[in-house]
Amino acid sequence: MSVTYRRDRSAGPAGVRIRRAVARDAKRLTRLVTTSRAYEGPYAPMVAGYRVGPDYIETHRVFVAVGEDGRVLGFYALVVSPPELDLMFVGDDAQGLGIGRLLVAHMRDEAHRAGLSEVRVVAHPPAEGFYLGVGAERTGTVAARPPAVMWDRPELTLPVASA
């Protein structure tokens, strides 16, 4: 199912569609993760060698935001049990266009359809402000797990009901 979100319905730009990811999207989603400027410098080791595989896409609820030109602008992955936003990335050139808010609105709709009341988010530290801005509440801190994750991360809960 593909949904086109318009400005009168969400915060995203007109003409952006949200659709379920398919296996052939794997390379594009991997590229969004591994080339993200948000993971430069001290955060680079976290995404070095990271891969979003076709099996991951088939196992989880992964959705992509697609521009009118067919370009993937961002994506998210929702795990239903236990409820968690596992991944969310917006392409560097699509930052500030409302794509992240659009993806969160869609994720809330999807979580609601799955019968969830809230979704856990373990955020990349620089993204905490974004999640607070879309209604998440800080619930704690997830401690670093070297060598995979070298820094503490904010833990938040995003209520679904306020979608």
Tab-separated table of C-alpha atoms in Angstrom:
chain	number	residue	atom	x	y	z
A	1	MET	CA	0.000	0.000	0.000
A	2	SER	CA	1.265	3.431	-0.909
A	3	VAL	CA	0.020	6.599	0.747
A	4	THR	CA	0.594	10.089	-0.611
A	5	TYR	CA	0.799	12.668	2.155
A	6	ARG	CA	-0.092	16.265	1.365
A	7	ARG	CA	0.648	19.363	3.427
A	8	ASP	CA	-2.969	19.535	4.600
A	9	ARG	CA	-2.671	16.045	6.093
A	10	SER	CA	0.844	16.028	7.547
A	11	ALA	CA	4.028	18.011	7.967
A	12	GLY	CA	5.695	16.522	4.878
A	13	PRO	CA	6.093	18.050	1.446
A	14	ALA	CA	3.424	17.529	-1.200
A	15	GLY	CA	3.906	14.587	-3.526
A	16	VAL	CA	5.957	12.457	-1.134
A	17	ARG	CA	4.646	8.909	-0.975
A	18	ILE	CA	5.162	6.424	1.828
A	19	ARG	CA	5.269	2.824	0.719
A	20	ARG	CA	6.284	-0.505	2.159
A	21	ALA	CA	9.942	-1.253	1.457
A	22	VAL	CA	10.762	-4.222	-0.743
A	23	ALA	CA	13.881	-6.371	-0.947
A	24	ARG	CA	15.253	-4.418	-3.918
A	25	ASP	CA	15.365	-1.284	-1.688
A	26	ALA	CA	18.048	-2.852	0.522
A	27	LYS	CA	21.054	-1.245	-1.175
A	28	ARG	CA	19.457	2.215	-1.200
A	29	LEU	CA	18.527	1.968	2.493
A	30	THR	CA	21.996	0.731	3.376
A	31	ARG	CA	23.473	3.701	1.496
A	32	LEU	CA	21.245	6.129	3.453
A	33	VAL	CA	22.573	4.669	6.710
A	34	THR	CA	26.253	4.415	5.836
A	35	THR	CA	26.538	7.832	4.169
A	36	SER	CA	24.590	9.792	6.786
A	37	ARG	CA	26.446	12.915	7.905
A	38	ALA	CA	24.819	12.420	11.322
A	39	TYR	CA	27.205	9.504	11.792
A	40	GLU	CA	30.459	11.238	10.945
A	41	GLY	CA	33.337	11.681	13.364
A	42	PRO	CA	32.988	9.815	16.649
A	43	TYR	CA	29.707	8.217	15.519
A	44	ALA	CA	31.148	6.686	12.319
A	45	PRO	CA	32.017	3.273	13.830
A	46	MET	CA	28.349	2.609	14.587
A	47	VAL	CA	27.385	2.503	10.889
A	48	ALA	CA	30.654	1.285	9.408
A	49	GLY	CA	29.803	-1.907	7.585
A	50	TYR	CA	26.110	-1.641	8.533
A	51	ARG	CA	23.759	-3.384	6.150
A	52	VAL	CA	19.988	-3.254	5.718
A	53	GLY	CA	19.401	-6.587	4.049
A	54	PRO	CA	16.439	-7.950	2.112
A	55	ASP	CA	15.780	-10.379	4.974
A	56	TYR	CA	15.521	-7.469	7.431
A	57	ILE	CA	13.056	-5.691	5.132
A	58	GLU	CA	10.934	-8.821	4.810
A	59	THR	CA	10.953	-9.510	8.567
A	60	HIS	CA	10.107	-6.014	9.857
A	61	ARG	CA	7.681	-3.236	8.997
A	62	VAL	CA	9.987	-1.095	6.908
A	63	PHE	CA	8.556	1.886	5.029
A	64	VAL	CA	10.201	4.377	2.684
A	65	ALA	CA	9.409	7.979	1.819
A	66	VAL	CA	9.688	8.412	-1.939
A	67	GLY	CA	9.798	11.688	-3.842
A	68	GLU	CA	7.881	12.387	-7.029
A	69	ASP	CA	11.022	11.458	-8.967
A	70	GLY	CA	11.084	7.993	-7.355
A	71	ARG	CA	14.082	8.787	-5.157
A	72	VAL	CA	14.098	7.300	-1.651
A	73	LEU	CA	14.233	10.263	0.757
A	74	GLY	CA	14.153	8.354	4.047
A	75	PHE	CA	12.862	5.282	5.812
A	76	TYR	CA	11.917	3.756	9.123
A	77	ALA	CA	11.657	0.270	10.572
A	78	LEU	CA	9.065	-0.540	13.217
A	79	VAL	CA	9.441	-3.630	15.374
A	80	VAL	CA	6.075	-4.621	16.829
A	81	SER	CA	7.162	-6.982	19.589
A	82	PRO	CA	8.478	-5.430	21.686
A	83	PRO	CA	7.350	-2.102	20.181
A	84	GLU	CA	10.393	-0.138	19.039
A	85	LEU	CA	11.447	2.212	16.285
A	86	ASP	CA	14.497	0.233	15.212
A	87	LEU	CA	15.782	2.490	12.446
A	88	MET	CA	14.904	5.881	11.039
A	89	PHE	CA	17.019	7.766	8.548
A	90	VAL	CA	16.402	10.733	6.298
A	91	GLY	CA	18.804	11.398	3.436
A	92	ASP	CA	21.184	14.285	4.005
A	93	ASP	CA	19.783	16.212	1.027
A	94	ALA	CA	16.207	15.749	2.331
A	95	GLN	CA	16.909	17.042	5.855
A	96	GLY	CA	14.728	19.963	6.920
A	97	LEU	CA	11.941	19.233	4.411
A	98	GLY	CA	9.556	17.572	6.860
A	99	ILE	CA	10.393	14.020	5.785
A	100	GLY	CA	11.244	12.925	9.342
A	101	ARG	CA	7.940	14.246	10.695
A	102	LEU	CA	6.134	12.577	7.813
A	103	LEU	CA	7.789	9.246	8.614
A	104	VAL	CA	6.929	9.580	12.314
A	105	ALA	CA	3.282	10.327	11.474
A	106	HIS	CA	3.163	7.268	9.237
A	107	MET	CA	4.900	5.139	11.863
A	108	ARG	CA	2.315	6.212	14.449
A	109	ASP	CA	-0.482	5.226	12.056
A	110	GLU	CA	1.200	1.867	11.459
A	111	ALA	CA	1.725	1.324	15.207
A	112	HIS	CA	-1.919	2.175	15.849
A	113	ARG	CA	-3.016	-0.389	13.237
A	114	ALA	CA	-0.825	-2.944	15.035
A	115	GLY	CA	-2.624	-2.181	18.314
A	116	LEU	CA	0.331	-0.435	19.978
A	117	SER	CA	-0.110	2.410	22.449
A	118	GLU	CA	3.517	3.557	22.469
A	119	VAL	CA	6.818	2.905	20.741
A	120	ARG	CA	10.257	2.859	22.342
A	121	VAL	CA	12.970	4.923	20.674
A	122	VAL	CA	16.664	4.587	21.492
A	123	ALA	CA	17.948	7.669	19.724
A	124	HIS	CA	21.192	8.754	18.191
A	125	PRO	CA	22.195	11.509	20.665
A	126	PRO	CA	22.019	14.373	18.121
A	127	ALA	CA	18.481	13.237	17.142
A	128	GLU	CA	17.003	13.492	20.636
A	129	GLY	CA	15.676	17.015	20.025
A	130	PHE	CA	13.849	15.840	16.905
A	131	TYR	CA	12.081	13.051	18.799
A	132	LEU	CA	11.160	15.384	21.657
A	133	GLY	CA	9.778	17.780	19.037
A	134	VAL	CA	7.426	15.123	17.638
A	135	GLY	CA	6.046	14.287	21.074
A	136	ALA	CA	8.385	11.666	22.508
A	137	GLU	CA	9.166	11.737	26.217
A	138	ARG	CA	12.578	10.968	27.667
A	139	THR	CA	12.422	7.847	29.844
A	140	GLY	CA	16.080	7.103	30.505
A	141	THR	CA	19.482	6.395	29.055
A	142	VAL	CA	20.813	3.283	27.369
A	143	ALA	CA	24.419	2.763	28.411
A	144	ALA	CA	27.219	2.436	25.875
A	145	ARG	CA	28.035	-1.075	24.663
A	146	PRO	CA	31.621	-0.989	23.379
A	147	PRO	CA	32.860	-1.732	20.833
A	148	ALA	CA	29.579	-1.488	18.867
A	149	VAL	CA	28.233	1.657	20.569
A	150	MET	CA	30.740	3.854	22.355
A	151	TRP	CA	28.341	6.429	23.837
A	152	ASP	CA	25.232	6.515	25.986
A	153	ARG	CA	21.983	7.038	24.064
A	154	PRO	CA	18.722	8.698	25.113
A	155	GLU	CA	15.786	6.351	25.574
A	156	LEU	CA	12.365	7.809	24.770
A	157	THR	CA	8.767	6.717	24.478
A	158	LEU	CA	6.648	7.964	21.606
A	159	PRO	CA	2.924	7.780	22.327
A	160	VAL	CA	0.863	6.444	19.444
A	161	ALA	CA	-2.436	7.972	20.531
A	162	SER	CA	-1.291	11.511	19.737
A	163	ALA	CA	-0.868	10.637	16.069
